[in-house]
Coordinates of C-alpha atoms (C1' of nucleotides) in Angstrom, one line a residue:
Chain I
M1206 CA 67.0 34.1 -85.1
T1207 CA 64.4 36.7 -83.6
T1208 CA 61.3 34.8 -81.1
R1209 CA 59.0 37.3 -82.6
L1210 CA 55.4 36.2 -83.3
P1211 CA 53.7 36.7 -86.1
P1212 CA 52.3 40.3 -85.8
R1213 CA 49.5 40.3 -87.5
S1214 CA 47.7 38.5 -89.9
P1215 CA 47.0 41.1 -93.1
A1216 CA 45.2 37.9 -95.2
R1217 CA 42.0 37.4 -93.0
P1218 CA 41.9 40.1 -90.5
A1219 CA 38.9 38.7 -89.3
E1220 CA 40.1 34.9 -88.6
T1221 CA 40.9 35.9 -84.8
V1222 CA 36.8 36.3 -84.1
A1223 CA 35.8 33.5 -86.4
R1224 CA 38.5 31.3 -83.7
R1225 CA 36.8 32.5 -80.5
L1226 CA 33.0 32.3 -81.7
S1227 CA 33.7 28.9 -82.9
E1228 CA 35.5 27.8 -79.8
L1229 CA 31.7 28.6 -78.2
V1230 CA 29.3 27.2 -80.5
A1231 CA 29.9 25.7 -84.6
L1232 CA 29.0 28.6 -86.5
S1233 CA 27.3 27.6 -90.1
D1234 CA 29.0 28.3 -93.6
A1235 CA 26.6 31.7 -93.5
E1236 CA 26.9 32.9 -90.1
A1237 CA 30.9 32.8 -90.6
A1238 CA 31.1 34.5 -94.0
L1239 CA 29.0 37.1 -91.9
V1240 CA 32.4 36.9 -89.2
R1241 CA 34.8 37.4 -91.5
G1242 CA 32.8 40.4 -93.2
L1243 CA 34.2 42.3 -90.2
G1244 CA 36.9 42.7 -92.3
E1245 CA 35.3 45.0 -94.7
R1246 CA 35.1 48.1 -92.5
R1247 CA 37.1 48.4 -90.1
E1248 CA 38.8 51.4 -88.0
R1249 CA 42.8 52.0 -87.0
H1250 CA 43.2 53.7 -84.0
L1251 CA 47.0 54.3 -82.2
P1252 CA 47.9 53.1 -78.5
G1253 CA 46.2 56.0 -76.2
D1254 CA 43.1 56.4 -78.6
M1255 CA 39.7 56.3 -76.7
L1256 CA 37.5 53.8 -77.9
V1257 CA 34.7 54.0 -76.1
A1258 CA 34.4 57.4 -73.3
K1259 CA 33.4 56.7 -69.9
G1260 CA 30.0 56.3 -69.7
A1261 CA 28.9 56.4 -73.7
L1262 CA 25.4 55.2 -73.5
D1263 CA 25.3 53.5 -76.7
S1264 CA 28.1 53.5 -78.2
R1265 CA 28.9 50.7 -82.1
P1266 CA 29.8 47.3 -81.8
R1267 CA 33.0 46.1 -82.4
F1268 CA 35.2 43.5 -82.5
I1269 CA 39.0 43.7 -81.8
L1270 CA 40.7 42.2 -85.2
S1271 CA 44.5 43.7 -83.9
G1272 CA 46.0 45.1 -80.7
W1273 CA 45.1 45.6 -77.4
A1274 CA 42.8 47.7 -75.3
C1275 CA 41.5 47.9 -71.6
R1276 CA 38.8 49.0 -70.0
Q1277 CA 40.2 51.0 -66.6
R1278 CA 39.4 54.0 -64.6
I1279 CA 41.6 56.7 -64.0
L1280 CA 41.8 58.3 -60.1
A1281 CA 41.6 62.5 -59.5
D1282 CA 45.2 62.1 -58.8
G1283 CA 46.3 59.8 -61.4
R1284 CA 46.5 56.5 -59.9
R1285 CA 44.4 53.7 -62.6
Q1286 CA 43.1 50.9 -62.2
I1287 CA 42.7 48.7 -65.0
F1288 CA 39.5 46.6 -65.1
S1289 CA 40.3 44.1 -67.7
F1290 CA 42.1 44.0 -71.3
L1291 CA 41.0 43.5 -74.3
L1292 CA 43.0 41.5 -76.9
P1293 CA 41.9 40.3 -80.4
G1294 CA 38.8 38.6 -81.5
D1295 CA 37.5 40.2 -78.1
S1296 CA 34.2 42.0 -78.6
I1297 CA 33.7 45.8 -77.5
S1298 CA 30.2 47.3 -76.8
I1299 CA 28.6 43.7 -77.1
T1300 CA 28.0 42.3 -74.6
R1301 CA 26.9 45.4 -72.7
R1302 CA 25.3 48.3 -74.6
S1303 CA 26.3 51.0 -72.4
Q1304 CA 29.5 51.0 -70.7
P1305 CA 29.6 52.0 -67.1
E1306 CA 29.5 55.5 -66.0
V1307 CA 33.6 56.0 -66.0
C1308 CA 34.7 53.0 -67.2
A1309 CA 35.9 53.8 -70.6
I1310 CA 38.2 51.6 -73.1
H1311 CA 41.4 52.9 -74.1
A1312 CA 43.7 51.4 -77.0
L1313 CA 47.0 50.1 -75.4
T1314 CA 48.5 49.3 -78.9
A1315 CA 48.2 49.5 -82.1
L1316 CA 44.5 48.6 -83.0
E1317 CA 42.1 47.5 -85.7
T1318 CA 38.2 46.4 -85.1
G1319 CA 36.0 45.5 -87.1
D1320 CA 32.5 47.1 -86.8
A1321 CA 29.7 44.3 -86.0
Q1322 CA 27.0 45.9 -86.6
L1323 CA 25.8 43.6 -89.2
V1324 CA 26.7 40.9 -87.3
V1325 CA 24.8 42.2 -84.3
N1326 CA 21.8 43.1 -86.7
A1327 CA 21.5 39.3 -88.3
A1328 CA 21.9 37.9 -84.4
E1329 CA 19.1 40.1 -82.8
S1330 CA 16.8 39.2 -86.1
G1331 CA 16.9 35.1 -85.8
R1332 CA 18.7 35.0 -88.9
A1333 CA 21.2 33.5 -87.5
P1334 CA 21.4 31.4 -84.3
G1335 CA 24.4 30.0 -84.0
L1336 CA 25.6 33.7 -83.5
A1337 CA 23.0 35.0 -81.1
Y1338 CA 24.6 32.2 -78.8
A1339 CA 28.1 32.8 -79.5
L1340 CA 26.8 36.7 -79.0
A1341 CA 25.3 36.1 -75.8
A1342 CA 27.8 33.8 -73.8
L1343 CA 30.5 36.1 -74.7
E1344 CA 28.6 38.3 -71.3
P1345 CA 29.1 35.2 -69.0
Q1346 CA 32.6 34.6 -70.0
E1347 CA 33.5 38.6 -69.8
Q1348 CA 32.3 38.4 -66.6
T1349 CA 34.2 35.3 -65.1
L1350 CA 37.1 37.1 -66.3
L1351 CA 36.2 40.2 -64.3
L1352 CA 36.1 38.3 -61.0
D1353 CA 39.0 36.3 -61.6
H1354 CA 40.3 39.7 -61.3
M1355 CA 39.1 40.7 -58.8
V1356 CA 40.0 37.6 -56.0
R1357 CA 43.6 38.2 -57.9
L1358 CA 43.1 41.6 -56.3
G1359 CA 41.6 41.0 -53.1
R1360 CA 43.2 38.1 -52.1
Q1361 CA 46.3 37.1 -53.9
S1362 CA 49.8 37.6 -53.3
A1363 CA 51.9 40.1 -55.6
Y1364 CA 53.7 36.3 -57.1
E1365 CA 50.3 34.7 -57.5
R1366 CA 48.5 37.6 -58.5
T1367 CA 51.0 37.7 -61.8
A1368 CA 51.4 33.8 -61.7
H1369 CA 47.4 33.8 -62.4
F1370 CA 47.2 37.3 -65.0
L1371 CA 49.7 35.3 -67.1
I1372 CA 48.2 32.6 -67.1
E1373 CA 45.0 33.9 -68.3
L1374 CA 46.5 35.4 -71.0
Q1375 CA 47.9 32.9 -71.9
R1376 CA 44.5 31.1 -72.3
R1377 CA 43.1 33.7 -73.5
L1378 CA 45.8 34.2 -76.8
K1379 CA 45.8 30.0 -77.6
V1380 CA 42.2 30.3 -77.9
A1381 CA 42.4 33.7 -80.3
G1382 CA 45.3 31.6 -82.4
L1383 CA 47.7 34.1 -81.1
G1384 CA 50.7 32.0 -79.6
D1385 CA 50.4 27.7 -78.0
E1386 CA 50.9 26.5 -74.7
R1387 CA 53.6 28.0 -74.0
R1388 CA 54.4 31.0 -75.6
F1389 CA 52.8 33.8 -76.2
P1390 CA 52.6 38.1 -77.7
L1391 CA 52.8 40.3 -74.2
P1392 CA 53.0 43.9 -75.3
L1393 CA 52.9 45.5 -71.9
T1394 CA 54.5 47.9 -70.2
Q1395 CA 55.1 46.8 -66.7
E1396 CA 53.5 49.7 -65.8
M1397 CA 50.3 48.5 -67.2
M1398 CA 50.8 44.7 -65.5
G1399 CA 51.2 47.0 -62.5
D1400 CA 47.8 49.4 -62.7
A1401 CA 45.9 46.2 -63.9
L1402 CA 47.2 44.2 -60.4
G1403 CA 47.4 46.9 -58.3
L1404 CA 51.4 46.8 -57.8
S1405 CA 53.8 49.5 -58.5
V1406 CA 55.1 48.7 -61.7
V1407 CA 58.6 48.7 -59.4
H1408 CA 57.0 45.8 -57.3
V1409 CA 56.1 44.6 -60.7
N1410 CA 59.7 44.5 -62.4
R1411 CA 60.9 42.5 -58.9
I1412 CA 58.3 39.7 -59.4
L1413 CA 58.8 39.4 -62.9
Q1414 CA 62.9 38.8 -61.5
Q1415 CA 62.0 36.6 -58.9
L1416 CA 59.1 34.6 -61.3
R1417 CA 62.3 34.1 -63.9
R1418 CA 64.7 33.3 -60.7
D1419 CA 62.3 30.8 -59.7
G1420 CA 62.7 29.2 -64.1
L1421 CA 59.2 29.9 -64.0
I1422 CA 58.5 32.2 -67.2
E1423 CA 60.5 34.3 -69.5
L1424 CA 60.2 37.3 -71.0
R1425 CA 61.5 38.8 -73.7
S1426 CA 60.7 41.8 -76.3
G1427 CA 56.8 41.3 -76.2
V1428 CA 56.8 37.7 -76.5
A1429 CA 56.3 36.0 -73.2
I1430 CA 57.0 31.8 -72.3
L1431 CA 55.8 30.7 -70.1
L1432 CA 58.5 27.7 -69.1
Q1433 CA 56.1 25.2 -66.8
P1434 CA 52.3 26.5 -67.3
E1435 CA 51.7 23.6 -64.9
Q1436 CA 53.3 25.1 -61.5
L1437 CA 52.5 28.4 -62.7
A1438 CA 48.9 27.2 -62.2
D1439 CA 49.2 25.3 -59.1
I1440 CA 50.8 29.1 -57.8
A1441 CA 47.6 31.3 -58.8
E1442 CA 45.1 28.1 -57.7
A1443 CA 44.2 28.8 -61.5
R1444 CA 41.4 26.4 -62.2
P1445 CA 41.3 24.4 -65.5
P1446 CA 40.4 26.5 -68.3
T1447 CA 36.5 26.1 -67.6
R1448 CA 34.9 25.7 -70.6
S1449 CA 32.0 28.3 -71.5
A1450 CA 28.4 27.8 -72.5
P1451 CA 27.0 28.9 -69.8
I1452 CA 23.8 29.8 -71.2
A1453 CA 22.0 26.8 -72.8
T1454 CA 22.8 23.4 -74.3
P1455 CA 23.3 24.5 -78.1
S1456 CA 21.2 21.5 -79.2
A1457 CA 22.6 20.1 -82.1
G1458 CA 21.1 21.0 -85.4
R1459 CA 18.8 24.2 -85.4
T1460 CA 19.6 25.5 -82.3
G1461 CA 17.3 27.8 -80.7
A1462 CA 17.7 31.0 -80.2
A1463 CA 19.2 33.1 -77.3
P1464 CA 16.8 33.2 -74.2
A1465 CA 15.8 37.1 -73.6
Chain U
M533 CA 17.3 54.2 -25.7
T534 CA 18.7 51.8 -28.3
T535 CA 19.2 53.3 -31.0
R536 CA 18.0 50.7 -33.4
L537 CA 16.8 50.3 -36.3
P538 CA 13.0 49.1 -37.3
P539 CA 14.2 45.4 -38.6
R540 CA 12.0 44.7 -40.8
S541 CA 8.2 45.8 -41.9
P542 CA 6.1 43.0 -42.1
A543 CA 3.4 44.7 -43.1
R544 CA 4.5 45.5 -46.5
P545 CA 7.4 43.4 -47.1
A546 CA 8.2 44.2 -50.9
E547 CA 7.6 48.0 -50.0
T548 CA 11.6 48.3 -50.4
V549 CA 11.8 46.5 -53.4
A550 CA 9.4 48.5 -55.2
R551 CA 11.2 51.9 -53.6
R552 CA 14.5 50.8 -55.4
L553 CA 12.9 50.7 -58.4
S554 CA 10.7 53.4 -58.7
E555 CA 14.2 55.2 -58.1
L556 CA 14.8 54.2 -62.1
V557 CA 11.1 54.7 -63.4
A558 CA 8.2 55.8 -62.3
L559 CA 5.8 52.5 -62.1
S560 CA 1.8 52.4 -63.3
D561 CA -0.3 51.1 -60.5
A562 CA -0.4 48.0 -61.8
E563 CA 3.4 47.1 -61.9
A564 CA 3.7 48.6 -58.1
A565 CA 1.1 45.7 -57.6
L566 CA 2.6 43.7 -59.5
V567 CA 5.5 44.2 -57.3
R568 CA 4.0 43.6 -54.3
G569 CA 3.1 41.0 -55.2
L570 CA 6.9 39.5 -54.2
G571 CA 5.4 39.5 -50.8
E572 CA 2.8 36.5 -51.2
R573 CA 5.6 34.0 -52.2
R574 CA 7.8 34.2 -50.0
E575 CA 10.5 32.4 -49.0
R576 CA 12.7 32.2 -45.5
H577 CA 16.2 31.9 -45.3
L578 CA 19.0 30.7 -42.9
P579 CA 22.7 32.3 -42.5
G580 CA 25.0 31.1 -43.8
D581 CA 22.5 29.1 -46.2
M582 CA 23.2 28.9 -50.7
L583 CA 21.0 30.9 -52.2
V584 CA 22.6 30.2 -55.8
A585 CA 25.4 27.7 -56.3
K586 CA 28.5 28.4 -58.0
G587 CA 27.9 28.2 -61.9
A588 CA 23.9 27.1 -61.1
L589 CA 22.3 27.6 -64.8
D590 CA 19.3 28.8 -64.4
S591 CA 17.5 29.9 -61.1
R592 CA 14.9 31.6 -59.6
P593 CA 14.9 35.4 -60.3
R594 CA 13.7 36.5 -56.7
F595 CA 13.9 40.2 -54.7
I596 CA 15.6 40.3 -51.9
L597 CA 13.0 41.3 -49.1
S598 CA 14.8 41.3 -46.2
G599 CA 18.4 41.0 -44.3
W600 CA 21.9 40.5 -46.3
A601 CA 23.5 38.1 -48.7
C602 CA 27.1 38.6 -51.0
R603 CA 28.3 36.9 -53.8
Q604 CA 31.8 35.4 -53.6
R605 CA 34.3 32.8 -54.1
I606 CA 36.3 31.1 -51.8
L607 CA 40.0 29.3 -52.9
A608 CA 40.7 26.1 -52.0
D609 CA 43.2 27.5 -48.6
G610 CA 39.8 28.8 -47.4
R611 CA 40.8 32.4 -48.2
R612 CA 37.2 34.2 -49.8
Q613 CA 36.7 37.1 -51.4
I614 CA 33.1 38.5 -51.3
F615 CA 32.1 40.8 -54.5
S616 CA 29.5 42.5 -54.0
F617 CA 26.9 42.7 -50.7
L618 CA 22.9 42.5 -51.5
L619 CA 21.1 44.0 -49.1
P620 CA 16.9 44.3 -49.1
G621 CA 15.6 45.5 -52.5
D622 CA 18.4 44.1 -55.0
S623 CA 17.7 41.6 -57.3
I624 CA 18.8 37.7 -57.5
S625 CA 19.3 36.4 -61.1
I626 CA 17.2 38.9 -62.9
T627 CA 20.0 40.9 -64.6
R628 CA 22.0 37.9 -64.9
R629 CA 20.2 34.6 -65.5
S630 CA 23.4 32.3 -65.1
Q631 CA 25.7 33.2 -62.7
P632 CA 29.3 33.1 -63.7
E633 CA 31.3 29.8 -62.5
V634 CA 32.6 29.9 -59.2
C635 CA 30.9 32.5 -57.9
A636 CA 27.9 31.1 -55.8
I637 CA 25.4 33.6 -53.6
H638 CA 24.8 32.8 -49.8
A639 CA 23.3 35.1 -47.0
L640 CA 24.9 36.8 -44.6
T641 CA 22.4 37.1 -42.2
A642 CA 18.3 35.5 -41.6
L643 CA 17.3 36.7 -45.0
E644 CA 13.4 36.7 -46.7
T645 CA 13.0 36.4 -50.5
G646 CA 10.6 37.2 -52.9
D647 CA 10.1 35.2 -56.3
A648 CA 10.1 37.6 -59.0
Q649 CA 8.8 35.1 -61.7
L650 CA 5.2 37.0 -62.6
V651 CA 7.4 40.4 -62.0
V652 CA 9.6 39.3 -65.0
N653 CA 7.8 37.9 -67.0
A654 CA 5.1 40.3 -67.2
A655 CA 8.5 42.8 -68.1
E656 CA 9.2 40.5 -70.9
S657 CA 5.5 40.0 -72.3
G658 CA 5.5 43.4 -72.9
R659 CA 2.7 44.6 -70.4
A660 CA 4.4 45.9 -68.5
P661 CA 7.0 48.9 -70.3
G662 CA 7.8 50.2 -66.7
L663 CA 9.0 47.2 -65.1
A664 CA 11.5 46.5 -68.3
Y665 CA 13.2 49.2 -68.5
A666 CA 13.8 49.2 -64.5
L667 CA 14.3 45.9 -65.1
A668 CA 17.2 46.2 -67.3
A669 CA 18.4 49.1 -65.7
L670 CA 19.9 46.8 -62.8
E671 CA 22.4 45.7 -64.8
P672 CA 24.4 48.2 -65.6
Q673 CA 23.7 50.0 -61.6
E674 CA 25.2 46.0 -60.3
Q675 CA 28.3 46.2 -62.9
T676 CA 28.7 50.1 -61.6
L677 CA 29.5 48.5 -58.3
L678 CA 31.9 45.4 -59.4
L679 CA 34.1 48.2 -61.1
D680 CA 34.0 50.9 -57.8
H681 CA 35.0 47.8 -55.8
M682 CA 37.5 46.7 -58.1
V683 CA 38.7 49.9 -58.0
R684 CA 39.0 49.6 -53.6
L685 CA 40.4 46.5 -54.3
G686 CA 43.1 47.7 -56.4
R687 CA 44.1 51.2 -56.3
Q688 CA 43.4 52.2 -53.0
S689 CA 44.6 51.8 -49.0
A690 CA 42.4 50.8 -45.8
Y691 CA 41.4 54.0 -44.7
E692 CA 40.0 55.0 -48.0
R693 CA 39.0 51.5 -48.9
T694 CA 36.9 51.1 -45.8
A695 CA 35.6 54.6 -46.5
H696 CA 34.0 54.3 -49.8
F697 CA 33.3 50.9 -49.1
L698 CA 30.9 52.6 -45.8
I699 CA 30.0 55.2 -48.7
E700 CA 28.1 53.0 -51.2
L701 CA 26.2 51.0 -48.2
Q702 CA 24.8 54.3 -46.9
R703 CA 24.1 55.1 -50.6
R704 CA 22.4 52.2 -51.3
L705 CA 20.6 51.8 -47.5
K706 CA 19.2 55.1 -47.9
V707 CA 18.1 54.4 -51.8
A708 CA 16.0 51.1 -49.9
G709 CA 14.2 53.0 -47.3
L710 CA 16.4 52.2 -44.8
G711 CA 18.6 54.4 -42.4
D712 CA 19.5 58.3 -44.1
E713 CA 21.8 60.7 -44.4
R714 CA 23.6 59.5 -41.7
R715 CA 22.7 56.0 -40.2
F716 CA 22.2 53.1 -41.8
P717 CA 22.2 49.1 -40.4
L718 CA 25.3 47.5 -41.0
P719 CA 25.2 43.7 -39.8
L720 CA 28.1 42.4 -41.1
T721 CA 30.8 41.2 -38.7
Q722 CA 34.3 42.4 -39.3
E723 CA 35.4 39.0 -40.2
M724 CA 32.9 39.9 -43.9
M725 CA 34.1 43.7 -44.1
G726 CA 37.6 42.1 -44.1
D727 CA 36.7 39.4 -47.4
A728 CA 35.2 42.2 -49.0
L729 CA 37.3 44.6 -49.0
G730 CA 40.6 42.2 -48.9
L731 CA 41.9 43.4 -45.6
S732 CA 42.6 40.8 -42.2
V733 CA 39.9 40.7 -39.8
V734 CA 42.9 42.5 -37.6
H735 CA 43.3 44.9 -40.0
V736 CA 40.0 45.8 -41.0
N737 CA 39.5 46.5 -36.7
R738 CA 42.2 48.8 -36.3
I739 CA 41.3 51.1 -40.0
L740 CA 37.8 51.2 -37.8
Q741 CA 39.1 52.4 -34.8
Q742 CA 41.0 54.9 -36.4
L743 CA 37.9 56.6 -38.8
R744 CA 36.3 56.7 -35.3
R745 CA 38.9 57.9 -33.7
D746 CA 38.9 60.9 -37.2
G747 CA 35.3 61.7 -35.8
L748 CA 34.0 60.0 -39.4
I749 CA 31.8 57.3 -37.8
E750 CA 30.9 55.6 -35.0
L751 CA 29.6 51.7 -35.2
R752 CA 27.5 50.0 -32.6
S753 CA 25.3 47.2 -32.6
G754 CA 24.7 46.5 -35.5
V755 CA 24.4 50.4 -37.0
A756 CA 26.6 52.6 -38.9
I757 CA 27.2 56.3 -38.6
L758 CA 28.8 58.9 -40.6
L759 CA 29.4 61.9 -38.6
Q760 CA 30.7 63.7 -41.6
P761 CA 29.8 62.1 -45.1
E762 CA 31.0 64.8 -46.5
Q763 CA 34.8 65.0 -45.4
L764 CA 34.1 60.9 -45.5
A765 CA 34.1 61.0 -49.9
D766 CA 36.4 63.2 -50.0
I767 CA 38.8 60.6 -48.1
A768 CA 37.3 57.8 -50.6
E769 CA 37.2 59.9 -53.6
A770 CA 33.8 58.9 -53.7
R771 CA 31.4 59.8 -56.8
P772 CA 28.4 62.2 -56.1
P773 CA 25.1 59.4 -55.8
T774 CA 25.6 58.8 -60.0
R775 CA 22.0 58.7 -60.6
S776 CA 21.7 55.6 -62.8
A777 CA 18.8 55.2 -66.3
P778 CA 22.1 54.0 -68.6
I779 CA 19.9 52.6 -70.9
A780 CA 17.5 54.9 -72.7
T781 CA 15.9 57.5 -71.5
P782 CA 12.3 56.7 -70.4
S783 CA 10.1 58.9 -72.5
A784 CA 7.0 60.0 -70.5
G785 CA 3.6 58.0 -71.0
R786 CA 3.9 54.5 -73.0
T787 CA 7.9 54.1 -72.6
G788 CA 8.9 51.7 -75.1
A789 CA 10.5 48.0 -74.8
A790 CA 13.7 47.9 -73.2
P791 CA 15.7 47.0 -76.4
A792 CA 16.8 43.6 -76.9
Chain X
dC956 C1' 26.9 30.4 -16.3
dG957 C1' 29.2 27.8 -19.7
dC958 C1' 30.2 28.5 -24.3
dT959 C1' 30.3 30.2 -28.7
dT960 C1' 30.8 34.0 -31.7
dC961 C1' 33.4 38.6 -32.1
dT962 C1' 35.9 42.4 -31.2
dT963 C1' 40.1 44.2 -29.5
dT964 C1' 44.7 45.1 -27.9
dG965 C1' 49.8 43.9 -28.6
dA966 C1' 54.5 42.2 -30.1
dC967 C1' 56.1 41.7 -34.5
dG968 C1' 58.3 41.2 -39.0
dA969 C1' 57.4 40.7 -44.3
dG970 C1' 55.4 42.7 -48.3
dC971 C1' 54.9 46.4 -51.3
dC972 C1' 55.4 51.0 -51.7
dT973 C1' 58.6 55.2 -52.7
dC974 C1' 62.5 57.7 -54.1
dA975 C1' 66.5 57.8 -56.2
dA976 C1' 68.8 57.2 -59.8
dA977 C1' 71.8 53.9 -63.2
dC978 C1' 70.7 51.0 -67.2
dT979 C1' 69.3 49.8 -71.7
dG980 C1' 67.0 50.2 -76.5
dA981 C1' 64.7 52.2 -80.1
dG982 C1' 64.2 56.7 -82.6
dT983 C1' 65.8 61.5 -84.0
dG984 C1' 68.3 64.8 -85.5
dG985 C1' 72.8 66.8 -86.6
Chain T
dC1026 C1' 77.8 57.6 -87.4
dC1027 C1' 77.0 59.6 -83.4
dA1028 C1' 75.0 62.1 -79.4
dC1029 C1' 70.7 63.4 -77.5
dT1030 C1' 66.0 62.5 -75.7
dC1031 C1' 62.7 59.4 -74.5
dA1032 C1' 60.4 55.4 -72.6
dG1033 C1' 61.1 51.7 -70.4
dT1034 C1' 63.3 48.1 -67.0
dT1035 C1' 66.3 47.7 -63.4
dT1036 C1' 68.6 48.1 -58.6
dG1037 C1' 69.4 49.7 -54.4
dA1038 C1' 67.6 51.6 -49.7
dG1039 C1' 64.6 52.5 -46.4
dG1040 C1' 60.0 52.6 -44.3
dC1041 C1' 54.9 52.4 -44.3
dT1042 C1' 51.0 49.4 -44.3
dC1043 C1' 49.3 44.9 -43.6
dG1044 C1' 48.8 39.9 -42.3
dT1045 C1' 50.7 36.8 -39.1
dC1046 C1' 50.2 35.2 -34.1
dA1047 C1' 48.7 35.4 -29.8
dA1048 C1' 45.7 36.5 -26.0
dA1049 C1' 42.7 39.3 -23.4
dG1050 C1' 37.9 41.0 -23.3
dA1051 C1' 33.2 42.0 -24.4
dA1052 C1' 28.9 39.9 -26.1
dG1053 C1' 25.3 37.2 -27.3
dC1054 C1' 23.0 32.1 -26.0
dG1055 C1' 21.4 28.1 -24.5

DNA sequence: CGCTTCTTTGACGAGCCTCAAACTGAGTGG
DNA sequence: CCACTCAGTTTGAGGCTCGTCAAAGAAGCG
């Protein structure tokens, strides 16, 4: 009896994206249909593939349908810093058309993306105010994740950092419809975690063992389980889920277009 | 014979902002006049004042005319992480209308800001395409600084980190017309530096002494001097100034409005 | 001149890294 | 079906980096 999470939903490839956007605002049927259209124009990538080159000026807007990617920079001597992980349902080149210089997006696992050009067009045309709102709301979310990560790197111990990181993943993946309150897929090597958390592989390993010994987590074959989410959150000083909606209150019914 | 840099230019309070924007795009006379108008509606702040509360939904767009501020978060136990420093010429609530939750902007020194509402209006109206372009170009710049900072925190030693940080300040202040290739004002306490760099005050002090002993820098009474900028850049693995202009090539003459 | 804030120094210990090597598991090919 | 390989995980030993605690100078300010 293997404890494997469903690897992908081949039936409705854009379901994850729809779920994610629905968290932000209620989409009309037409808008939801547009989002599901992401599955029409798919693209496959292999682990290690570069999705967006550093400093790319104008890459195609996409959503991740399955698989994980990351934004990262590699220093001259080989040291790597991962800025953020991109999960199923996350956007590429939508919140920020041009990548900042020296920050590339790489696939970490086998990956599927869906072309979001039609969705973006609809949002920008004014035909899909809900979508426009949802897309605009993605940016502050990303920004918050980035700042959270910065706090981890600058002001938290390896133990706190790792706990915080795992909680973030659990919360994000749950919104995407992957995993639940405790379990979620974790296809990262300890090296990737280290490069994100600013730790050596060896130390990541030791911290994970410590979290296991303390009965807080369980990790095996690509699946993570948070055994005591509340206690973990205490350690990490993780703030409550922090509902989004930072741009404007989506007035019921006909939502105004997002501010310029 | 004190080595003091001019504390402020009372004659033309918005000169720093004009200089900063001119780095990004050539402004028309009308646009430059608009920018200089920032000096008309000024506001003073004292060290410690909160300029923008965390999670503020819609704060007034402003430019810093003089003084330093920072974006920061404070943890429950008092630990503080400074995300970025805001220098004269930098913008507030322009690149990002709403602050991400749990990230506030505080004045670090006595501070003067200028109301940028008129400038923003002009840019958004289409009357000032150059301004629109310049304002849009501020955001990727900020983003790059943030990622640079992240690399420092995650993947550089205290020594490299501090060197990198000082070089960043020198470059930014030079663009703002404060300081030159080697000298610049540095009104930060070592505690502030530590909270930005993820180091303890004591360790910041030791690292600075080490940089001094190595003949790389000089620090006294609010002025920093980089004695060997090139060598310092090598240590920090600081990339060349990286000219900006990431959004679109500002076609000569009538520049199109920034993309939506 | 006394207060406060900031800087500096020392001593000590914990956290994290490096090096090195063994172990595991998933291919892969004979 | 069994080496063999390769990537990833795990463990140990040792040492550097950095934090903490404590206290003594400076420096600005009323």
